[in-house]
mmCIF file of C-alpha atoms and ligand atoms in Angstrom:
data_model
loop_
_atom_site.group_PDB
_atom_site.id
_atom_site.type_symbol
_atom_site.label_atom_id
_atom_site.label_comp_id
_atom_site.label_asym_id
_atom_site.label_seq_id
_atom_site.Cartn_x
_atom_site.Cartn_y
_atom_site.Cartn_z
ATOM 1 C CA MET A 1 -4.453 11.625 12.416
ATOM 2 C CA VAL A 2 -7.445 9.553 14.029
ATOM 3 C CA LYS A 3 -10.767 10.137 12.643
ATOM 4 C CA PRO A 4 -13.833 12.302 14.134
ATOM 5 C CA LYS A 5 -16.350 9.403 14.584
ATOM 6 C CA ILE A 6 -19.821 11.007 15.743
ATOM 7 C CA ALA A 7 -21.716 8.175 17.555
ATOM 8 C CA PRO A 8 -25.638 8.999 18.536
ATOM 9 C CA SER A 9 -26.065 7.020 21.506
ATOM 10 C CA MET A 10 -29.344 4.927 20.697
ATOM 11 C CA LEU A 11 -30.439 4.888 24.221
ATOM 12 C CA SER A 12 -31.945 8.136 23.745
ATOM 13 C CA SER A 13 -33.791 7.171 20.613
ATOM 14 C CA ASP A 14 -37.475 5.723 20.598
ATOM 15 C CA PHE A 15 -36.929 2.171 20.946
ATOM 16 C CA SER A 16 -39.856 1.127 19.821
ATOM 17 C CA ASN A 17 -38.922 2.434 16.381
ATOM 18 C CA LEU A 18 -34.958 1.404 16.340
ATOM 19 C CA ALA A 19 -34.671 0.727 12.698
ATOM 20 C CA SER A 20 -35.900 3.908 11.663
ATOM 21 C CA GLU A 21 -34.437 5.947 14.192
ATOM 22 C CA ALA A 22 -30.853 4.510 13.465
ATOM 23 C CA GLU A 23 -31.720 5.662 9.903
ATOM 24 C CA ARG A 24 -32.696 8.967 10.662
ATOM 25 C CA MET A 25 -29.371 9.266 12.666
ATOM 26 C CA LEU A 26 -27.296 7.904 9.675
ATOM 27 C CA GLN A 27 -29.168 10.414 7.342
ATOM 28 C CA CYS A 28 -27.950 13.146 9.712
ATOM 29 C CA GLY A 29 -24.815 12.296 9.403
ATOM 30 C CA ALA A 30 -24.147 10.007 12.219
ATOM 31 C CA ASP A 31 -20.826 7.773 11.550
ATOM 32 C CA TRP A 32 -21.583 4.982 14.071
ATOM 33 C CA LEU A 33 -24.252 3.879 16.439
ATOM 34 C CA HIS A 34 -23.904 3.594 19.863
ATOM 35 C CA MET A 35 -25.445 1.059 21.533
ATOM 36 C CA ASP A 36 -25.933 1.079 25.273
ATOM 37 C CA ILE A 37 -25.650 -2.606 26.958
ATOM 38 C CA MET A 38 -27.016 -2.697 30.460
ATOM 39 C CA ASP A 39 -27.356 -5.807 32.407
ATOM 40 C CA GLY A 40 -29.290 -4.076 35.621
ATOM 41 C CA HIS A 41 -26.338 -5.169 37.975
ATOM 42 C CA PHE A 42 -23.025 -3.513 36.708
ATOM 43 C CA VAL A 43 -25.595 -0.770 36.670
ATOM 44 C CA PRO A 44 -29.006 0.230 38.044
ATOM 45 C CA ASN A 45 -30.592 0.184 34.528
ATOM 46 C CA LEU A 46 -31.643 -2.618 31.981
ATOM 47 C CA THR A 47 -31.459 -2.345 28.344
ATOM 48 C CA ILE A 48 -30.710 -3.979 25.265
ATOM 49 C CA GLY A 49 -28.662 -7.123 24.478
ATOM 50 C CA ALA A 50 -27.858 -9.320 21.588
ATOM 51 C CA PRO A 51 -31.197 -10.121 20.348
ATOM 52 C CA VAL A 52 -32.379 -6.334 19.815
ATOM 53 C CA ILE A 53 -28.934 -5.887 18.202
ATOM 54 C CA GLU A 54 -29.182 -9.054 15.621
ATOM 55 C CA SER A 55 -32.656 -7.089 15.019
ATOM 56 C CA LEU A 56 -31.083 -3.847 14.299
ATOM 57 C CA ARG A 57 -28.799 -5.868 12.206
ATOM 58 C CA LYS A 58 -30.828 -6.696 9.518
ATOM 59 C CA HIS A 59 -31.710 -3.385 8.825
ATOM 60 C CA THR A 60 -28.626 -1.756 8.802
ATOM 61 C CA LYS A 61 -24.757 -2.035 7.614
ATOM 62 C CA ALA A 62 -23.672 0.716 10.227
ATOM 63 C CA TYR A 63 -21.076 0.643 12.680
ATOM 64 C CA LEU A 64 -22.753 -0.663 15.909
ATOM 65 C CA ASP A 65 -20.450 0.793 18.615
ATOM 66 C CA CYS A 66 -21.317 -1.527 21.628
ATOM 67 C CA HIS A 67 -20.516 -0.109 25.119
ATOM 68 C CA LEU A 68 -20.681 -3.104 27.578
ATOM 69 C CA MET A 69 -22.079 -2.096 31.053
ATOM 70 C CA VAL A 70 -22.231 -5.544 32.316
ATOM 71 C CA THR A 71 -20.747 -7.543 35.320
ATOM 72 C CA ASN A 72 -19.982 -10.358 32.682
ATOM 73 C CA PRO A 73 -18.820 -8.900 29.275
ATOM 74 C CA LEU A 74 -17.186 -12.593 28.492
ATOM 75 C CA ASP A 75 -20.460 -13.997 28.561
ATOM 76 C CA TYR A 76 -21.898 -11.493 25.927
ATOM 77 C CA VAL A 77 -18.672 -11.632 23.544
ATOM 78 C CA LYS A 78 -19.820 -14.765 21.520
ATOM 79 C CA PRO A 79 -23.810 -13.640 21.401
ATOM 80 C CA LEU A 80 -23.015 -10.284 20.590
ATOM 81 C CA GLY A 81 -20.772 -11.272 17.647
ATOM 82 C CA LYS A 82 -23.047 -13.693 16.042
ATOM 83 C CA ALA A 83 -25.420 -10.482 16.354
ATOM 84 C CA GLY A 84 -23.614 -8.482 14.157
ATOM 85 C CA ALA A 85 -22.126 -6.273 16.577
ATOM 86 C CA SER A 86 -19.011 -4.183 15.422
ATOM 87 C CA GLY A 87 -17.316 -2.947 18.518
ATOM 88 C CA PHE A 88 -17.132 -4.495 21.703
ATOM 89 C CA THR A 89 -16.368 -1.947 24.843
ATOM 90 C CA PHE A 90 -15.919 -3.456 28.305
ATOM 91 C CA HIS A 91 -15.678 -1.505 31.411
ATOM 92 C CA ILE A 92 -11.938 -2.482 33.604
ATOM 93 C CA GLU A 93 -13.976 -2.610 36.589
ATOM 94 C CA ALA A 94 -15.579 -6.035 35.420
ATOM 95 C CA SER A 95 -12.480 -7.564 33.854
ATOM 96 C CA LYS A 96 -9.912 -6.809 35.866
ATOM 97 C CA ASP A 97 -8.947 -10.721 35.648
ATOM 98 C CA ASN A 98 -9.706 -11.612 32.462
ATOM 99 C CA TRP A 99 -9.299 -8.840 30.122
ATOM 100 C CA LYS A 100 -6.827 -10.720 28.023
ATOM 101 C CA GLU A 101 -8.965 -13.509 27.340
ATOM 102 C CA LEU A 102 -11.648 -11.419 26.068
ATOM 103 C CA VAL A 103 -9.736 -8.902 23.924
ATOM 104 C CA GLN A 104 -8.628 -12.367 22.196
ATOM 105 C CA LEU A 105 -12.444 -13.438 22.100
ATOM 106 C CA ILE A 106 -13.633 -10.151 20.727
ATOM 107 C CA LYS A 107 -10.949 -10.048 18.269
ATOM 108 C CA SER A 108 -11.454 -13.580 17.038
ATOM 109 C CA LYS A 109 -15.489 -12.798 16.606
ATOM 110 C CA GLY A 110 -14.588 -10.578 14.064
ATOM 111 C CA MET A 111 -15.059 -6.943 16.707
ATOM 112 C CA THR A 112 -13.049 -4.555 17.759
ATOM 113 C CA PRO A 113 -11.912 -4.518 21.102
ATOM 114 C CA GLY A 114 -12.305 -1.502 23.417
ATOM 115 C CA VAL A 115 -12.102 -0.826 27.300
ATOM 116 C CA SER A 116 -13.663 1.977 28.914
ATOM 117 C CA LEU A 117 -13.692 3.384 32.461
ATOM 118 C CA LYS A 118 -16.116 4.883 35.085
ATOM 119 C CA PRO A 119 -15.349 8.203 36.820
ATOM 120 C CA GLY A 120 -13.459 6.936 39.530
ATOM 121 C CA THR A 121 -11.441 4.669 38.191
ATOM 122 C CA PRO A 122 -7.780 6.015 37.347
ATOM 123 C CA ILE A 123 -6.290 5.874 33.729
ATOM 124 C CA GLU A 124 -3.493 3.897 35.011
ATOM 125 C CA ASP A 125 -5.062 0.839 35.359
ATOM 126 C CA LEU A 126 -5.456 0.734 31.409
ATOM 127 C CA TYR A 127 -2.208 0.867 30.538
ATOM 128 C CA PRO A 128 -1.635 -3.106 30.541
ATOM 129 C CA LEU A 129 -4.313 -3.314 28.326
ATOM 130 C CA LEU A 130 -3.105 -0.621 25.814
ATOM 131 C CA GLU A 131 0.584 -2.160 26.093
ATOM 132 C CA ASP A 132 0.258 -5.572 25.393
ATOM 133 C CA GLU A 133 1.282 -7.170 22.530
ATOM 134 C CA ASN A 134 -2.683 -8.120 21.582
ATOM 135 C CA PRO A 135 -3.698 -4.309 22.852
ATOM 136 C CA VAL A 136 -7.488 -2.522 22.844
ATOM 137 C CA GLU A 137 -8.160 -0.596 19.995
ATOM 138 C CA LEU A 138 -10.247 2.123 21.903
ATOM 139 C CA VAL A 139 -10.654 3.725 25.371
ATOM 140 C CA LEU A 140 -14.591 5.058 26.049
ATOM 141 C CA VAL A 141 -13.653 7.520 29.054
ATOM 142 C CA MET A 142 -16.793 7.914 30.930
ATOM 143 C CA THR A 143 -18.050 11.634 31.506
ATOM 144 C CA VAL A 144 -20.813 10.714 33.960
ATOM 145 C CA GLU A 145 -21.361 7.621 35.783
ATOM 146 C CA PRO A 146 -22.548 5.078 33.323
ATOM 147 C CA GLY A 147 -26.160 4.130 33.448
ATOM 148 C CA PHE A 148 -28.229 6.801 32.244
ATOM 149 C CA GLY A 149 -28.724 9.356 29.601
ATOM 150 C CA GLY A 150 -29.078 13.198 30.129
ATOM 151 C CA GLN A 151 -26.755 13.358 33.018
ATOM 152 C CA LYS A 152 -23.922 16.405 33.186
ATOM 153 C CA PHE A 153 -20.950 16.213 31.574
ATOM 154 C CA MET A 154 -17.807 16.054 34.104
ATOM 155 C CA PRO A 155 -14.852 18.391 32.762
ATOM 156 C CA GLU A 156 -12.473 16.978 35.390
ATOM 157 C CA MET A 157 -12.593 14.037 33.471
ATOM 158 C CA MET A 158 -10.592 15.834 30.274
ATOM 159 C CA ASP A 159 -6.888 15.156 32.217
ATOM 160 C CA LYS A 160 -7.515 11.461 31.298
ATOM 161 C CA VAL A 161 -8.313 12.129 27.334
ATOM 162 C CA ARG A 162 -5.517 14.884 27.536
ATOM 163 C CA THR A 163 -3.316 12.213 29.503
ATOM 164 C CA LEU A 164 -4.320 9.494 26.732
ATOM 165 C CA ARG A 165 -3.758 11.281 23.837
ATOM 166 C CA LYS A 166 -0.251 12.758 24.456
ATOM 167 C CA ASN A 167 0.623 9.257 25.182
ATOM 168 C CA TYR A 168 -1.463 7.283 22.207
ATOM 169 C CA PRO A 169 -1.393 9.700 19.399
ATOM 170 C CA SER A 170 -3.318 7.225 16.912
ATOM 171 C CA LEU A 171 -5.584 5.559 19.531
ATOM 172 C CA ASP A 172 -9.402 6.056 19.109
ATOM 173 C CA ILE A 173 -10.702 8.089 21.950
ATOM 174 C CA GLU A 174 -14.350 8.253 23.160
ATOM 175 C CA VAL A 175 -15.738 10.150 25.153
ATOM 176 C CA ASP A 176 -19.816 9.228 26.845
ATOM 177 C CA GLY A 177 -22.027 11.203 28.870
ATOM 178 C CA GLY A 178 -23.454 14.982 28.582
ATOM 179 C CA LEU A 179 -21.671 15.514 25.212
ATOM 180 C CA GLY A 180 -23.177 18.140 23.051
ATOM 181 C CA PRO A 181 -22.809 21.895 21.617
ATOM 182 C CA SER A 182 -21.912 23.126 25.243
ATOM 183 C CA THR A 183 -19.276 20.476 26.210
ATOM 184 C CA ILE A 184 -17.794 19.355 23.157
ATOM 185 C CA ASP A 185 -15.188 21.757 22.908
ATOM 186 C CA MET A 186 -13.914 20.710 26.149
ATOM 187 C CA ALA A 187 -13.558 17.244 25.018
ATOM 188 C CA ALA A 188 -12.237 17.969 21.422
ATOM 189 C CA SER A 189 -9.309 20.229 22.461
ATOM 190 C CA ALA A 190 -8.229 17.631 25.185
ATOM 191 C CA GLY A 191 -8.012 15.228 22.713
ATOM 192 C CA ALA A 192 -11.550 13.011 21.808
ATOM 193 C CA ASN A 193 -12.096 11.717 18.182
ATOM 194 C CA CYS A 194 -14.854 9.586 19.073
ATOM 195 C CA ILE A 195 -18.115 11.484 20.548
ATOM 196 C CA VAL A 196 -21.253 9.807 21.971
ATOM 197 C CA ALA A 197 -23.887 11.861 21.844
ATOM 198 C CA GLY A 198 -27.436 11.108 23.436
ATOM 199 C CA SER A 199 -30.033 13.544 24.678
ATOM 200 C CA SER A 200 -28.373 16.546 22.879
ATOM 201 C CA VAL A 201 -28.885 14.600 19.522
ATOM 202 C CA PHE A 202 -32.205 13.197 20.170
ATOM 203 C CA GLY A 203 -33.487 16.123 21.996
ATOM 204 C CA ALA A 204 -32.501 18.507 19.431
ATOM 205 C CA SER A 205 -35.068 20.232 16.837
ATOM 206 C CA ASP A 206 -32.126 19.494 14.164
ATOM 207 C CA PRO A 207 -30.164 16.702 14.849
ATOM 208 C CA ALA A 208 -28.158 17.070 11.494
ATOM 209 C CA GLN A 209 -27.030 20.376 12.649
ATOM 210 C CA VAL A 210 -25.738 19.027 16.189
ATOM 211 C CA ILE A 211 -23.975 16.172 14.381
ATOM 212 C CA SER A 212 -22.442 18.698 12.041
ATOM 213 C CA LEU A 213 -21.304 21.011 14.983
ATOM 214 C CA LEU A 214 -19.740 18.293 17.260
ATOM 215 C CA ARG A 215 -17.725 16.924 14.381
ATOM 216 C CA LYS A 216 -16.191 20.386 13.406
ATOM 217 C CA SER A 217 -15.385 20.965 16.751
ATOM 218 C CA VAL A 218 -12.802 17.927 16.561
ATOM 219 C CA GLU A 219 -11.811 18.901 13.118
ATOM 220 C CA ASP A 220 -10.655 22.190 14.092
ATOM 221 C CA SER A 221 -9.278 21.179 17.595
ATOM 222 C CA GLN A 222 -7.376 18.933 15.377
ATOM 223 C CA LYS A 223 -6.100 21.590 13.291
ATOM 224 C CA THR A 224 -4.991 23.110 15.763
ATOM 225 C CA SER A 225 -3.075 20.682 17.835
HETATM 226 C C1 DX5 B 1 -25.003 5.844 29.951
HETATM 227 C C2 DX5 B 1 -24.452 5.764 28.660
HETATM 228 C C3 DX5 B 1 -24.602 6.570 27.542
HETATM 229 C C4 DX5 B 1 -25.608 7.601 27.231
HETATM 230 C C5 DX5 B 1 -25.466 9.299 27.004
HETATM 231 O O1 DX5 B 1 -24.094 5.419 30.775
HETATM 232 O O2 DX5 B 1 -23.331 4.636 28.471
HETATM 233 O O3 DX5 B 1 -24.197 6.298 26.332
HETATM 234 O O4 DX5 B 1 -26.375 7.003 26.523
HETATM 235 O O5 DX5 B 1 -26.337 10.260 27.013
HETATM 236 P P1 DX5 B 1 -26.458 11.614 27.243
HETATM 237 O O6 DX5 B 1 -25.456 11.828 25.628
HETATM 238 O O7 DX5 B 1 -27.300 11.928 26.894
HETATM 239 O O8 DX5 B 1 -25.549 11.802 28.372
HETATM 240 ZN ZN1 ZN B 2 -22.377 4.367 26.239
#
């Protein structure tokens, strides 16, 4: 059975205190730290890049789950590998022509390859990447339009999660956008096991409680499925 992974999105953290925010999340029970890398082109927002990952890596051994919302993901593989990223999840919309090369390069740099899709992109677009002899190891289903934290969860994306889980029982399936105590049961029962949560965790008075609630929902759904 796939393991539940709770990944607070550091986009909602206090960036001026990134190392201590990361440590705080790990103390609160986070499994992964979700790092949103945006280039101001693929999405209308600009966040962090390899230099920040490199700085953070000096302060933590945690799994850095990097979500690349960039137009040219290939350009980021070497710098992020060197910086100490753990997972490298690119968007299919930005890699239609070079995903094979991307996956190979990501693996050769010691990172775990993942692919993400925007709400308007059909799940079928991912099948070649999952069926390849060198497949991606994680699928990140966006449950908001990528670019910003604090948006409303799109329940209609759960059909994608259900379809994926049915076809790939041991795949890491991640959801990202609007996840929190009021939406987690929809994602967990659909079959998601990796849960990204930004504003619901960082905005909580007790983040540890939110993280454990998210985990429990995934565990409970796995027991009954
Ligand atoms: C949005 C990012 C998310 C974002 C999630 O494009 O990919 O990771 O930080 O934030 P919340 O949980 O607040 O929707
Ligand atoms: Zn993200």
